[in-house]
Amino acid sequence: QVQLGESGGGLVQAGGSLRLSCAASGRTFSSYAMGWFRQAPGKEREFVAAIMWSGTRTRYTDSVKGRFTISRDNAKNTAYLQMSSLKPEDTAVYYCAAGPDPVTTSTLWPKYWGPGTQVTVSS
């Protein structure tokens, strides 16, 4: 069993940066791939980024490539999403997720979800 909790969300101006953290409980954290999804008002939840259990491979949705970086520290049971050059269209609730390798972009992939953290980008 893995429990996830996000932090680091907030309000930022367009062009700014935020770093989201996802703290995980449970001794099996390092065996799971970690991912971030987001859901904007009135829209479906969508894949943002993922990192495999070893941290050696990452995957991003096209709209965040070059702006967002996913990473993890297995010793701290924590995953991160560094977001830069933020745009108003990045406004959403961001969810941390954990699931088995290989990663897929489907919302059916995660085995565990965090409760989410709000990110609001003002223009």
C-alpha positions as protocol buffer text, in pm:
chain_id: "A"
residue {
  index: 1
  type: GLN
  ca { x: 0 y: 0 z: 0 }
}
residue {
  index: 2
  type: VAL
  ca { x: 128 y: 347 z: -93 }
}
residue {
  index: 3
  type: GLN
  ca { x: -22 y: 676 z: 20 }
}
residue {
  index: 4
  type: LEU
  ca { x: 61 y: 993 z: -170 }
}
residue {
  index: 5
  type: GLY
  ca { x: 42 y: 1357 z: -69 }
}
residue {
  index: 6
  type: GLU
  ca { x: 116 y: 1658 z: -290 }
}
residue {
  index: 7
  type: SER
  ca { x: 245 y: 1999 z: -185 }
}
residue {
  index: 8
  type: GLY
  ca { x: 385 y: 2311 z: -350 }
}
residue {
  index: 9
  type: GLY
  ca { x: 84 y: 2431 z: -543 }
}
residue {
  index: 10
  type: GLY
  ca { x: -27 y: 2792 z: -542 }
}
residue {
  index: 11
  type: LEU
  ca { x: -81 y: 3107 z: -742 }
}
residue {
  index: 12
  type: VAL
  ca { x: 191 y: 3227 z: -978 }
}
residue {
  index: 13
  type: GLN
  ca { x: 212 y: 3477 z: -1261 }
}
residue {
  index: 14
  type: ALA
  ca { x: 260 y: 3366 z: -1618 }
}
residue {
  index: 15
  type: GLY
  ca { x: 627 y: 3298 z: -1685 }
}
residue {
  index: 16
  type: GLY
  ca { x: 692 y: 3201 z: -1326 }
}
residue {
  index: 17
  type: SER
  ca { x: 794 y: 2872 z: -1168 }
}
residue {
  index: 18
  type: LEU
  ca { x: 667 y: 2628 z: -908 }
}
residue {
  index: 19
  type: ARG
  ca { x: 795 y: 2299 z: -774 }
}
residue {
  index: 20
  type: LEU
  ca { x: 545 y: 2036 z: -673 }
}
residue {
  index: 21
  type: SER
  ca { x: 641 y: 1760 z: -434 }
}
residue {
  index: 22
  type: CYS
  ca { x: 478 y: 1425 z: -381 }
}
residue {
  index: 23
  type: ALA
  ca { x: 560 y: 1250 z: -55 }
}
residue {
  index: 24
  type: ALA
  ca { x: 489 y: 880 z: -41 }
}
residue {
  index: 25
  type: SER
  ca { x: 446 y: 646 z: 251 }
}
residue {
  index: 26
  type: GLY
  ca { x: 522 y: 277 z: 229 }
}
residue {
  index: 27
  type: ARG
  ca { x: 838 y: 79 z: 177 }
}
residue {
  index: 28
  type: THR
  ca { x: 753 y: -11 z: -183 }
}
residue {
  index: 29
  type: PHE
  ca { x: 779 y: 344 z: -320 }
}
residue {
  index: 30
  type: SER
  ca { x: 1098 y: 276 z: -514 }
}
residue {
  index: 31
  type: SER
  ca { x: 937 y: -15 z: -699 }
}
residue {
  index: 32
  type: TYR
  ca { x: 674 y: 207 z: -863 }
}
residue {
  index: 33
  type: ALA
  ca { x: 690 y: 447 z: -1151 }
}
residue {
  index: 34
  type: MET
  ca { x: 568 y: 792 z: -1049 }
}
residue {
  index: 35
  type: GLY
  ca { x: 360 y: 1029 z: -1252 }
}
residue {
  index: 36
  type: TRP
  ca { x: 180 y: 1361 z: -1253 }
}
residue {
  index: 37
  type: PHE
  ca { x: -163 y: 1425 z: -1402 }
}
residue {
  index: 38
  type: ARG
  ca { x: -371 y: 1739 z: -1406 }
}
residue {
  index: 39
  type: GLN
  ca { x: -734 y: 1835 z: -1439 }
}
residue {
  index: 40
  type: ALA
  ca { x: -854 y: 2178 z: -1542 }
}
residue {
  index: 41
  type: PRO
  ca { x: -1211 y: 2294 z: -1471 }
}
residue {
  index: 42
  type: GLY
  ca { x: -1455 y: 2133 z: -1711 }
}
residue {
  index: 43
  type: LYS
  ca { x: -1189 y: 1912 z: -1864 }
}
residue {
  index: 44
  type: GLU
  ca { x: -1083 y: 1552 z: -1829 }
}
residue {
  index: 45
  type: ARG
  ca { x: -783 y: 1453 z: -1623 }
}
residue {
  index: 46
  type: GLU
  ca { x: -474 y: 1434 z: -1843 }
}
residue {
  index: 47
  type: PHE
  ca { x: -125 y: 1291 z: -1823 }
}
residue {
  index: 48
  type: VAL
  ca { x: 158 y: 1539 z: -1764 }
}
residue {
  index: 49
  type: ALA
  ca { x: 479 y: 1350 z: -1687 }
}
residue {
  index: 50
  type: ALA
  ca { x: 615 y: 1024 z: -1549 }
}
residue {
  index: 51
  type: ILE
  ca { x: 941 y: 874 z: -1431 }
}
residue {
  index: 52
  type: MET
  ca { x: 1027 y: 509 z: -1405 }
}
residue {
  index: 53
  type: TRP
  ca { x: 1121 y: 350 z: -1073 }
}
residue {
  index: 54
  type: SER
  ca { x: 1497 y: 389 z: -1127 }
}
residue {
  index: 55
  type: GLY
  ca { x: 1469 y: 749 z: -1242 }
}
residue {
  index: 56
  type: THR
  ca { x: 1653 y: 675 z: -1564 }
}
residue {
  index: 57
  type: ARG
  ca { x: 1361 y: 731 z: -1799 }
}
residue {
  index: 58
  type: THR
  ca { x: 1104 y: 1004 z: -1815 }
}
residue {
  index: 59
  type: ARG
  ca { x: 805 y: 1083 z: -2030 }
}
residue {
  index: 60
  type: TYR
  ca { x: 620 y: 1411 z: -2090 }
}
residue {
  index: 61
  type: THR
  ca { x: 312 y: 1528 z: -2268 }
}
residue {
  index: 62
  type: ASP
  ca { x: 402 y: 1751 z: -2562 }
}
residue {
  index: 63
  type: SER
  ca { x: 259 y: 2071 z: -2412 }
}
residue {
  index: 64
  type: VAL
  ca { x: 505 y: 2069 z: -2118 }
}
residue {
  index: 65
  type: LYS
  ca { x: 821 y: 1942 z: -2286 }
}
residue {
  index: 66
  type: GLY
  ca { x: 1109 y: 2179 z: -2224 }
}
residue {
  index: 67
  type: ARG
  ca { x: 922 y: 2355 z: -1943 }
}
residue {
  index: 68
  type: PHE
  ca { x: 853 y: 2084 z: -1683 }
}
residue {
  index: 69
  type: THR
  ca { x: 1097 y: 1838 z: -1529 }
}
residue {
  index: 70
  type: ILE
  ca { x: 1001 y: 1532 z: -1330 }
}
residue {
  index: 71
  type: SER
  ca { x: 1243 y: 1376 z: -1083 }
}
residue {
  index: 72
  type: ARG
  ca { x: 1244 y: 1149 z: -780 }
}
residue {
  index: 73
  type: ASP
  ca { x: 1448 y: 1079 z: -470 }
}
residue {
  index: 74
  type: ASN
  ca { x: 1388 y: 720 z: -362 }
}
residue {
  index: 75
  type: ALA
  ca { x: 1582 y: 774 z: -39 }
}
residue {
  index: 76
  type: LYS
  ca { x: 1326 y: 1040 z: 58 }
}
residue {
  index: 77
  type: ASN
  ca { x: 1022 y: 863 z: -90 }
}
residue {
  index: 78
  type: THR
  ca { x: 949 y: 1181 z: -282 }
}
residue {
  index: 79
  type: ALA
  ca { x: 879 y: 1273 z: -642 }
}
residue {
  index: 80
  type: TYR
  ca { x: 896 y: 1626 z: -783 }
}
residue {
  index: 81
  type: LEU
  ca { x: 761 y: 1826 z: -1072 }
}
residue {
  index: 82
  type: GLN
  ca { x: 960 y: 2140 z: -1149 }
}
residue {
  index: 83
  type: MET
  ca { x: 744 y: 2371 z: -1358 }
}
residue {
  index: 84
  type: SER
  ca { x: 891 y: 2670 z: -1537 }
}
residue {
  index: 85
  type: SER
  ca { x: 767 y: 2922 z: -1793 }
}
residue {
  index: 86
  type: LEU
  ca { x: 417 y: 2861 z: -1664 }
}
residue {
  index: 87
  type: LYS
  ca { x: 121 y: 2958 z: -1879 }
}
residue {
  index: 88
  type: PRO
  ca { x: -241 y: 3031 z: -1785 }
}
residue {
  index: 89
  type: GLU
  ca { x: -339 y: 2708 z: -1961 }
}
residue {
  index: 90
  type: ASP
  ca { x: -132 y: 2515 z: -1703 }
}
residue {
  index: 91
  type: THR
  ca { x: -392 y: 2610 z: -1442 }
}
residue {
  index: 92
  type: ALA
  ca { x: -534 y: 2288 z: -1297 }
}
residue {
  index: 93
  type: VAL
  ca { x: -541 y: 2057 z: -1001 }
}
residue {
  index: 94
  type: TYR
  ca { x: -224 y: 1851 z: -1019 }
}
residue {
  index: 95
  type: TYR
  ca { x: -233 y: 1490 z: -901 }
}
residue {
  index: 96
  type: CYS
  ca { x: 57 y: 1268 z: -808 }
}
residue {
  index: 97
  type: ALA
  ca { x: 22 y: 904 z: -911 }
}
residue {
  index: 98
  type: ALA
  ca { x: 209 y: 577 z: -868 }
}
residue {
  index: 99
  type: GLY
  ca { x: 184 y: 268 z: -1081 }
}
residue {
  index: 100
  type: PRO
  ca { x: 377 y: -21 z: -1230 }
}
residue {
  index: 101
  type: ASP
  ca { x: 626 y: 1 z: -1514 }
}
residue {
  index: 102
  type: PRO
  ca { x: 576 y: 45 z: -1803 }
}
residue {
  index: 103
  type: VAL
  ca { x: 409 y: 382 z: -1775 }
}
residue {
  index: 104
  type: THR
  ca { x: 112 y: 469 z: -1993 }
}
residue {
  index: 105
  type: THR
  ca { x: -59 y: 804 z: -2031 }
}
residue {
  index: 106
  type: SER
  ca { x: -398 y: 660 z: -1944 }
}
residue {
  index: 107
  type: THR
  ca { x: -575 y: 761 z: -1623 }
}
residue {
  index: 108
  type: LEU
  ca { x: -627 y: 386 z: -1577 }
}
residue {
  index: 109
  type: TRP
  ca { x: -251 y: 332 z: -1530 }
}
residue {
  index: 110
  type: PRO
  ca { x: -205 y: 459 z: -1172 }
}
residue {
  index: 111
  type: LYS
  ca { x: -254 y: 219 z: -887 }
}
residue {
  index: 112
  type: TYR
  ca { x: -245 y: 502 z: -635 }
}
residue {
  index: 113
  type: TRP
  ca { x: -349 y: 869 z: -648 }
}
residue {
  index: 114
  type: GLY
  ca { x: -280 y: 1167 z: -428 }
}
residue {
  index: 115
  type: PRO
  ca { x: -561 y: 1409 z: -333 }
}
residue {
  index: 116
  type: GLY
  ca { x: -426 y: 1683 z: -562 }
}
residue {
  index: 117
  type: THR
  ca { x: -289 y: 2036 z: -530 }
}
residue {
  index: 118
  type: GLN
  ca { x: -417 y: 2347 z: -705 }
}
residue {
  index: 119
  type: VAL
  ca { x: -191 y: 2538 z: -943 }
}
residue {
  index: 120
  type: THR
  ca { x: -322 y: 2870 z: -1072 }
}
residue {
  index: 121
  type: VAL
  ca { x: -131 y: 3073 z: -1330 }
}
residue {
  index: 122
  type: SER
  ca { x: -247 y: 3430 z: -1377 }
}
residue {
  index: 123
  type: SER
  ca { x: -198 y: 3622 z: -1700 }
}
